[in-house]
N, CA, C and O of each residue as an XYZ file, in Angstrom:
600
protein
N       6.601     -5.106    -11.417
C       5.468     -5.041    -10.508
C       6.069     -4.291     -9.253
O       7.246     -4.381     -8.903
N       5.122     -3.557     -8.640
C       5.345     -2.919     -7.265
C       5.500     -3.757     -6.186
O       4.938     -4.852     -6.192
N       6.348     -3.318     -5.038
C       6.872     -3.921     -4.097
C       5.663     -4.738     -3.326
O       4.598     -4.167     -3.091
N       5.879     -6.016     -2.974
C       4.849     -6.775     -2.167
C       5.238     -6.681     -0.781
O       4.549     -7.258      0.061
N       6.331     -5.978     -0.418
C       6.645     -6.006      1.008
C       5.731     -5.095      1.733
O       5.574     -3.951      1.306
N       5.042     -5.555      2.919
C       4.041     -4.614      3.500
C       4.877     -4.169      4.728
O       4.918     -2.952      4.912
N       5.541     -4.952      5.585
C       6.256     -4.427      6.762
C       7.558     -5.254      7.230
O       7.861     -6.417      6.967
N       8.118     -4.455      7.874
C       9.537     -4.932      8.495
C       9.114     -4.860      9.849
O       8.543     -3.840     10.234
N       9.341     -5.906     10.699
C       9.110     -5.983     12.156
C       7.704     -5.334     12.669
O       7.549     -4.785     13.760
N       6.823     -5.487     11.775
C       5.374     -4.952     12.121
C       5.208     -3.522     11.788
O       4.152     -2.978     12.113
N       6.112     -2.861     11.188
C       5.960     -1.407     10.820
C       5.681     -1.345      9.361
O       6.573     -1.571      8.543
N       4.744     -1.114      9.094
C       4.400     -0.636      7.443
C       5.101      0.132      6.668
O       5.060      1.335      6.926
N       5.898     -0.306      5.563
C       6.819      0.540      4.812
C       6.297      0.244      3.454
O       7.151      0.419      2.585
N       5.153     -0.148      3.024
C       4.792     -0.394      1.827
C       5.121      0.960      0.787
O       4.506      2.020      0.905
N       5.985      0.777     -0.043
C       6.184      2.077     -0.889
C       6.442      3.435     -0.183
O       6.164      4.537     -0.655
N       6.930      3.225      0.840
C       7.279      4.376      1.812
C       8.333      5.277      1.029
O       9.517      4.945      0.977
N       7.867      6.388      0.447
C       9.251      7.125     -0.293
C      10.351      7.495      0.671
O      11.564      7.414      0.480
N       9.642      7.959      1.849
C      10.825      8.548      2.992
C      11.623      7.513      3.425
O      12.849      7.624      3.426
N      10.905      6.258      3.888
C      11.995      4.940      4.320
C      12.927      4.687      3.223
O      14.131      4.727      3.475
N      12.483      4.407      1.917
C      13.209      3.757      0.969
C      14.389      4.917      0.365
O      15.432      4.575     -0.193
N      14.053      6.072      0.563
C      15.096      7.262      0.114
C      16.191      7.651      1.147
O      17.000      8.557      0.949
N      16.143      6.904      2.236
C      17.119      6.809      3.228
C      18.319      5.840      3.176
O      18.212      4.616      3.256
N      19.474      6.525      3.032
C      20.651      5.442      2.731
C      20.777      4.179      3.585
O      21.105      3.043      3.241
N      20.374      4.746      4.998
C      20.508      3.525      6.027
C      19.700      2.441      5.748
O      20.049      1.322      6.126
N      18.588      2.623      5.091
C      17.504      1.718      4.726
C      18.062      0.934      3.409
O      17.314      0.018      3.068
N      19.099      1.087      2.684
C      19.105      0.373      1.463
C      19.461     -1.006      1.556
O      19.226     -1.748      0.603
N      20.019     -1.447      2.631
C      20.140     -3.003      2.840
C      19.215     -3.522      3.621
O      19.157     -3.028      4.748
N      18.416     -4.433      3.349
C      17.349     -5.173      4.436
C      18.164     -6.037      5.610
O      19.155     -6.754      5.472
N      17.605     -5.804      6.492
C      17.946     -6.486      7.745
C      17.675     -8.112      7.699
O      16.525     -8.519      7.862
N      18.564     -8.864      7.516
C      18.338    -10.417      7.326
C      17.722    -11.095      8.601
O      17.305    -12.253      8.607
N      17.711    -10.265      9.661
C      17.257    -10.834     10.908
C      15.873    -10.403     11.170
O      15.254    -10.928     12.096
N      15.329     -9.488     10.432
C      14.071     -8.959     10.611
C      12.844     -9.635     10.124
O      13.033    -10.249      9.074
N      11.631     -9.692     10.598
C      10.340    -10.203     10.106
C       9.899     -9.537      9.035
O       9.770     -8.321      9.175
N       9.627    -10.022      7.980
C       8.977     -9.454      6.850
C       7.623    -10.096      6.495
O       7.457    -11.312      6.394
N       6.549     -9.039      6.293
C       5.331     -9.665      5.839
C       5.015     -9.021      4.256
O       5.583     -8.042      3.773
N       4.012     -9.808      3.638
C       3.642     -9.329      2.542
C       2.346     -8.390      2.563
O       1.849     -8.098      3.651
N       1.858     -7.968      1.500
C       0.700     -7.083      1.402
C      -0.659     -7.847      1.747
O      -1.746     -7.294      1.909
N      -0.407     -9.206      1.831
C      -1.677    -10.024      2.262
C      -1.550    -10.780      3.652
O      -2.255    -11.679      4.110
N      -0.244    -10.032      4.279
C      -0.291    -10.334      5.833
C       0.405    -11.839      5.904
O       0.148    -12.586      6.848
N       1.274    -12.213      4.874
C       1.847    -13.499      5.094
C       3.455    -13.404      5.421
O       4.085    -12.518      4.843
N       3.970    -14.062      6.100
C       5.363    -13.853      6.308
C       6.179    -14.217      5.048
O       5.746    -15.052      4.254
N       7.321    -13.610      4.872
C       8.250    -13.864      3.577
C       9.514    -13.701      4.011
O       9.883    -13.050      4.988
N      10.265    -14.413      3.124
C      11.776    -14.138      3.344
C      12.281    -12.859      3.288
O      11.648    -12.051      2.608
N      13.251    -12.504      3.836
C      13.906    -11.172      3.757
C      14.347    -10.999      2.239
O      14.871    -11.924      1.618
N      14.128     -9.906      1.756
C      14.499     -9.657      0.349
C      15.936     -9.476      0.281
O      16.410     -8.940      1.283
N      16.809     -9.804     -0.701
C      17.954     -9.719     -1.048
C      18.522     -7.974     -1.068
O      19.592     -7.648     -0.553
N      17.750     -7.157     -1.636
C      17.906     -5.901     -1.540
C      16.631     -4.941     -1.730
O      15.542     -5.503     -1.840
N      16.676     -3.580     -1.775
C      15.478     -2.710     -2.033
C      15.848     -1.935     -3.121
O      15.513     -0.751     -3.138
N      16.542     -2.457     -4.108
C      17.142     -1.478     -5.146
C      15.634     -1.010     -6.053
O      15.450      0.156     -6.401
N      14.681     -2.079     -6.333
C      13.761     -1.535     -7.089
C      12.999     -0.497     -6.323
O      12.649      0.511     -6.936
N      12.697     -0.630     -5.029
C      11.933      0.311     -4.386
C      12.496      1.783     -4.286
O      11.814      2.807     -4.322
N      14.026      1.689     -4.140
C      14.717      3.005     -4.124
C      14.926      3.482     -5.398
O      15.159      4.689     -5.446
N      14.913      2.917     -6.392
C      14.939      3.490     -7.754
C      13.521      4.104     -8.108
O      13.392      5.222     -8.605
N      12.558      3.327     -7.826
C      11.145      3.892     -8.116
C      11.090      5.257     -7.170
O      10.876      6.329     -7.736
N      11.224      5.231     -6.163
C      11.257      6.517     -5.169
C      12.028      7.692     -5.914
O      11.484      8.743     -6.254
N      13.347      7.381     -6.119
C      14.298      8.344     -6.570
C      13.560      8.947     -7.891
O      13.333     10.154     -7.980
N      13.201      8.018     -8.912
C      12.782      8.391    -10.318
C      11.457      8.990    -10.092
O      11.063      9.650    -11.054
N      10.668      8.941     -9.089
C       9.225      9.593     -9.049
C       8.928     10.681     -8.179
O       7.986     11.446     -8.387
N       9.770     10.778     -7.129
C       9.266     11.966     -6.183
C      10.584     12.925     -6.346
O      11.758     12.659     -6.087
N      10.014     14.105     -6.850
C      11.110     15.127     -7.079
C      10.821     16.501     -6.079
O      11.246     17.635     -6.300
N      10.123     16.139     -5.120
C       9.918     17.292     -4.139
C       8.832     18.234     -4.419
O       8.411     18.904     -3.476
N       8.339     18.373     -5.542
C       7.213     19.398     -5.564
C       5.694     18.369     -5.508
O       5.642     17.148     -5.662
N       4.582     19.290     -5.246
C       3.435     18.651     -5.157
C       2.883     17.817     -6.143
O       2.208     16.832     -5.842
N       3.194     18.239     -7.637
C       2.995     17.544     -8.550
C       3.517     16.215     -8.801
O       2.852     15.237     -9.143
N       4.830     16.270     -8.590
C       5.479     14.830     -8.616
C       5.039     13.821     -7.438
O       5.158     12.603     -7.571
N       4.609     14.322     -6.472
C       4.055     13.681     -5.252
C       2.713     13.149     -5.637
O       2.551     11.931     -5.560
N       1.796     13.858     -6.016
C       0.563     13.532     -6.734
C       0.693     12.284     -7.708
O       0.099     11.209     -7.627
N       1.631     12.708     -8.657
C       1.850     11.587     -9.688
C       2.340     10.388     -9.135
O       1.972      9.293     -9.559
N       3.205     10.535     -8.146
C       3.829      9.221     -7.433
C       2.516      8.506     -6.806
O       2.334      7.324     -7.098
N       1.636      9.138     -5.996
C       0.623      8.617     -5.824
C      -0.500      7.688     -6.718
O      -1.093      6.627     -6.520
N      -0.452      8.627     -7.738
C      -1.486      7.857     -8.893
C      -0.830      6.817     -9.545
O      -1.543      6.059    -10.203
N       0.631      6.562     -9.503
C       1.316      5.462    -10.023
C       1.019      4.258     -9.134
O       0.829      3.137     -9.607
N       0.989      4.508     -7.939
C       0.793      3.475     -7.119
C      -0.755      2.921     -7.024
O      -1.013      1.739     -6.800
N      -1.686      3.880     -7.213
C      -3.225      3.598     -6.966
C      -3.527      2.448     -7.717
O      -4.305      1.649     -7.196
N      -2.986      2.148     -9.049
C      -3.375      0.938     -9.694
C      -3.317     -0.384     -9.017
O      -4.170     -1.271     -8.996
N      -1.812     -0.325     -8.315
C      -1.325     -1.521     -7.778
C      -2.075     -1.670     -6.507
O      -2.300     -2.815     -6.114
N      -2.467     -0.708     -5.854
C      -3.253     -0.905     -4.681
C      -4.516     -1.548     -4.850
O      -4.907     -2.417     -4.070
N      -5.243     -1.111     -5.945
C      -6.429     -1.509     -6.336
C      -6.302     -3.153     -7.000
O      -7.200     -3.992     -6.917
N      -5.159     -3.331     -7.567
C      -4.983     -4.551     -8.045
C      -4.725     -5.414     -6.771
O      -5.085     -6.591     -6.794
N      -4.182     -4.949     -5.768
C      -3.947     -5.869     -4.426
C      -5.126     -6.033     -3.741
O      -5.278     -7.027     -3.031
N      -6.035     -5.146     -3.860
C      -7.534     -5.180     -3.110
C      -8.101     -6.466     -4.084
O      -8.505     -7.518     -3.590
N      -8.067     -6.240     -5.327
C      -8.735     -7.204     -6.218
C      -8.006     -8.601     -5.930
O      -8.816     -9.498     -5.696
N      -6.609     -9.005     -5.893
C      -6.049    -10.152     -5.614
C      -6.535    -10.716     -4.124
O      -6.986    -11.852     -3.979
N      -6.415     -9.983     -3.292
C      -6.877    -10.245     -1.987
C      -8.289    -10.746     -1.962
O      -8.489    -11.774     -1.315
N      -9.457    -10.085     -2.666
C     -10.508    -10.579     -2.423
C     -10.669    -11.625     -3.332
O     -11.763    -12.188     -3.292
N      -9.851    -12.024     -4.141
C      -9.913    -13.262     -5.068
C      -9.399    -14.346     -4.121
O      -9.971    -15.435     -4.087
N      -8.467    -14.115     -3.445
C      -7.785    -15.037     -2.420
C      -8.799    -15.444     -1.315
O      -8.830    -16.552     -0.780
N      -9.522    -14.530     -1.079
C     -10.309    -14.693      0.007
C     -11.666    -15.600     -0.377
O     -12.328    -16.226      0.451
N     -11.883    -15.545     -1.556
C     -12.879    -16.254     -2.289
C     -14.393    -15.712     -1.992
O     -15.232    -16.162     -1.212
N     -14.452    -14.703     -2.790
C     -15.646    -13.933     -2.630
C     -16.716    -14.572     -3.774
O     -17.300    -13.720     -4.443
N     -16.919    -15.484     -3.960
C     -17.627    -16.006     -4.992
C     -18.882    -15.354     -5.085
O     -19.681    -15.514     -4.163
N     -19.219    -14.551     -6.185
C     -20.608    -13.960     -6.269
C     -20.759    -12.527     -5.341
O     -21.767    -11.821     -5.296
N     -19.568    -12.317     -4.668
C     -19.481    -10.890     -4.027
C     -18.585    -10.154     -4.559
O     -18.274     -9.155     -3.912
N     -17.944    -10.376     -5.777
C     -17.005     -9.265     -6.506
C     -17.599     -7.943     -6.759
O     -17.018     -6.970     -6.277
N     -18.654     -7.768     -7.432
C     -19.223     -6.764     -7.632
C     -19.686     -5.889     -6.289
O     -19.481     -4.680     -6.173
N     -20.278     -6.640     -5.401
C     -20.806     -6.073     -4.062
C     -19.456     -5.396     -3.418
O     -19.600     -4.266     -2.951
N     -18.287     -5.938     -3.362
C     -17.123     -5.400     -2.761
C     -16.628     -4.323     -3.754
O     -16.395     -3.253     -3.193
N     -16.396     -4.335     -5.160
C     -15.943     -3.267     -5.877
C     -16.881     -2.142     -5.557
O     -16.358     -1.058     -5.301
N     -18.214     -2.239     -5.534
C     -19.073     -1.057     -5.431
C     -18.787     -0.700     -4.117
O     -18.547      0.507     -4.077
N     -18.693     -1.338     -2.802
C     -18.361     -0.689     -1.530
C     -17.114      0.141     -1.710
O     -17.074      1.245     -1.167
N     -16.111     -0.281     -2.410
C     -14.756      0.249     -2.540
C     -14.431      1.269     -3.503
O     -13.288      1.661     -3.739
N     -15.832      1.812     -4.223
C     -15.535      2.607     -5.415
C     -15.154      4.010     -5.015
O     -14.369      4.564     -5.784
N     -15.506      4.606     -4.093
C     -15.004      5.843     -3.450
C     -13.511      5.798     -3.112
O     -12.746      6.728     -3.368
N     -13.207      4.839     -2.615
C     -11.762      4.464     -2.133
C     -10.971      4.555     -3.420
O      -9.932      5.213     -3.481
N     -11.486      3.868     -4.481
C     -10.765      3.636     -5.628
C     -10.535      4.984     -6.424
O      -9.517      5.260     -7.060
N     -11.590      5.725     -6.287
C     -11.779      7.071     -6.879
C     -10.812      7.995     -6.384
O     -10.161      8.705     -7.151
N     -10.669      8.027     -5.019
C      -9.543      8.859     -4.362
C      -8.377      8.307     -4.723
O      -7.501      9.101     -5.066
N      -8.104      7.056     -4.742
C      -6.631      6.584     -5.103
C      -6.303      6.815     -6.344
O      -5.125      7.119     -6.531
N      -7.126      6.753     -7.418
C      -6.951      7.162     -8.893
C      -6.457      8.718     -8.925
O      -5.564      9.101     -9.680
N      -7.134      9.547     -8.029
C      -6.758     11.078     -8.017
C      -5.404     11.359     -7.243
O      -4.810     12.434     -7.165
N      -5.098     10.273     -6.751
C      -3.850     10.559     -6.080
C      -4.002     11.012     -4.476
O      -3.092     11.500     -3.805
N      -5.215     10.767     -4.067
C      -5.766     11.419     -2.765
C      -5.840     10.239     -1.681
O      -6.886      9.724     -1.285
N      -4.555      9.909     -1.277
C      -4.538      8.818     -0.343
C      -5.176      8.966      0.995
O      -5.776      8.072      1.592
N      -4.948     10.418      1.483
C      -5.545     10.579      2.627
C      -7.124     10.354      2.575
O      -7.742      9.647      3.370
N      -7.633     11.010      1.599
C      -9.109     10.839      1.370
C      -9.532      9.426      1.207
O     -10.646      9.018      1.535
N      -8.694      8.773      0.741
C      -9.148      7.172      0.275
C      -9.028      6.548      1.827
O      -9.900      5.709      2.047
N      -8.320      6.742      2.691
C      -8.289      6.328      4.054
C      -9.399      6.686      4.807
O      -9.850      5.867      5.607
N      -9.985      7.935      4.662
C     -11.219      8.301      5.305
C     -12.331      7.453      4.755
O     -13.176      6.942      5.490
N     -12.316      7.312      3.460
C     -13.511      6.627      2.609
C     -13.401      5.153      3.152
O     -14.451      4.616      3.506
N     -12.239      4.462      3.248
C     -12.274      3.174      3.562
C     -12.568      2.977      4.887
O     -13.105      1.908      5.174
N     -12.319      3.832      5.831
C     -12.597      3.780      7.249
C     -14.066      3.813      7.499
O     -14.435      3.107      8.437
N     -14.943      4.454      6.886
C     -16.458      4.650      6.807
C     -17.071      3.505      5.986
O     -18.265      3.686      5.743
N     -16.553      2.393      5.509
C     -17.163      1.530      4.869
C     -17.269      0.516      6.144
O     -16.331      0.188      6.872
N     -18.697      0.074      6.250
C     -18.879     -0.931      7.491
C     -18.112     -2.256      7.192
O     -17.743     -2.534      6.051
N     -17.918     -2.954      8.131
C     -17.169     -4.190      8.086
C     -18.004     -5.355      7.671
O     -19.190     -5.362      8.003
N     -17.465     -6.422      6.922
C     -18.198     -7.529      6.419
C     -17.194     -8.471      6.558
O     -16.134     -8.216      7.129
N     -17.514     -9.740      5.982
C     -16.675    -10.738      5.857
C     -15.363    -10.731      5.149
O     -14.494    -11.575      5.366
N     -15.230     -9.608      4.170
C     -13.996     -9.610      3.476
C     -13.553     -8.318      4.178
O     -12.443     -8.429      4.699
N     -14.182     -7.038      4.332
C     -13.443     -5.870      4.864
C     -13.511     -6.052      6.178
O     -14.383     -5.443      6.797
N     -12.643     -6.889      6.842
C     -12.658     -6.826      8.561
C     -11.849     -5.717      9.007
O     -11.239     -5.018      8.198
N     -11.815     -5.532     10.168
C     -11.115     -4.474     10.698
C      -9.650     -4.654     10.358
O      -9.032     -3.712      9.860
N      -9.020     -5.900     10.617
C      -7.742     -6.330     10.554
C      -7.518     -5.688      8.897
O      -6.696     -4.787      8.726
N      -8.196     -6.154      7.916
C      -8.072     -5.936      6.605
C      -7.956     -4.418      6.183
O      -7.077     -3.897      5.497
N      -9.189     -3.776      6.830
C      -9.170     -2.371      6.592
C      -8.060     -1.634      7.086
O      -7.598     -0.723      6.398
N      -7.426     -2.002      8.535
C      -6.353     -1.359      8.990
C      -5.238     -1.599      7.996
O      -4.552     -0.619      7.704
N      -4.961     -2.754      7.438
C      -3.629     -3.238      6.632
C      -3.942     -2.275      5.423
O      -2.976     -1.620      5.032
N      -5.028     -2.104      4.832
C      -4.963     -1.126      3.777
C      -4.762      0.396      3.986
O      -4.184      1.106      3.163
N      -5.278      0.831      5.134
C      -5.201      2.118      5.461
C      -3.577      2.196      5.733
O      -2.975      3.088      5.133
N      -3.000      1.521      6.399
C      -1.665      1.461      6.705
C      -0.515      1.796      5.668
O       0.456      2.545      5.779
N      -1.072      0.755      4.309
C      -0.349      0.925      2.963
C      -0.467      2.214      2.505
O       0.553      2.850      2.238
N      -1.828      2.812      2.344
C      -1.869      4.078      1.863
C      -1.349      5.279      2.605
O      -0.924      6.299      2.062
N      -1.434      5.030      4.079
C      -0.607      6.081      4.631
C       0.966      5.877      4.754
O       1.549      6.880      5.164
N       1.708      4.852      4.497
C       2.958      4.832      4.277
C       3.312      5.311      3.031
O       4.197      6.158      2.908
N       2.585      4.758      1.908
C       3.073      5.241      0.465
C       2.638      6.577     -0.061
O       2.979      6.936     -1.188
N       1.759      7.460      0.867
C       1.288      8.690      0.576
C       2.613      9.623      0.472
O       3.279      9.774      1.497
N       2.958     10.164     -0.564
C       4.051     10.942     -0.912
C       3.793     12.511     -0.502
O       4.718     13.321     -0.444
N       2.551     12.811     -0.250
C       2.095     14.205     -0.114
C       2.271     14.460      1.378
O       1.845     13.733      2.276
N       2.985     15.634      1.524
C       3.124     16.200      2.895
C       2.046     17.241      3.264
O       2.021     18.338      2.707
N       1.186     16.892      4.179
C      -0.112     17.650      4.470
C       0.239     18.672      5.455
O      -0.753     19.273      5.865
N       1.286     19.028      5.928
C       1.748     19.923      6.978
C       1.978     21.330      6.344
O       2.373     22.264      7.041
């Protein structure tokens, strides 16, 4: 399973290829505050070996490998959205939420995280898609986006 670590001391690092590829970030700081992808505080991880290996094996520097990296993460982001909506208790609203997110999901599956953030930002807020929740997912997509747009 892909990492459930969302942030360290408030900075989103979810599957951030740049963060995890740096040797100085190999060992988690036990004094830092960690949150998971659902916004809950979690215990410091013992290591980042899974994330570091995933990044090293997936991102080879060219655009194709970066797009494929994003596509590998896409289904995990979608699953996190789904679990989050189930935790929220969207009884009877599942299809409505999925329909609202359909453009976001299409962009994710294409490896187009930047476009997915734009699509998510355009969705009107509701009981589930609050400003806080939308910002959390936008931060996740931005931190994990392996494509260099410069």
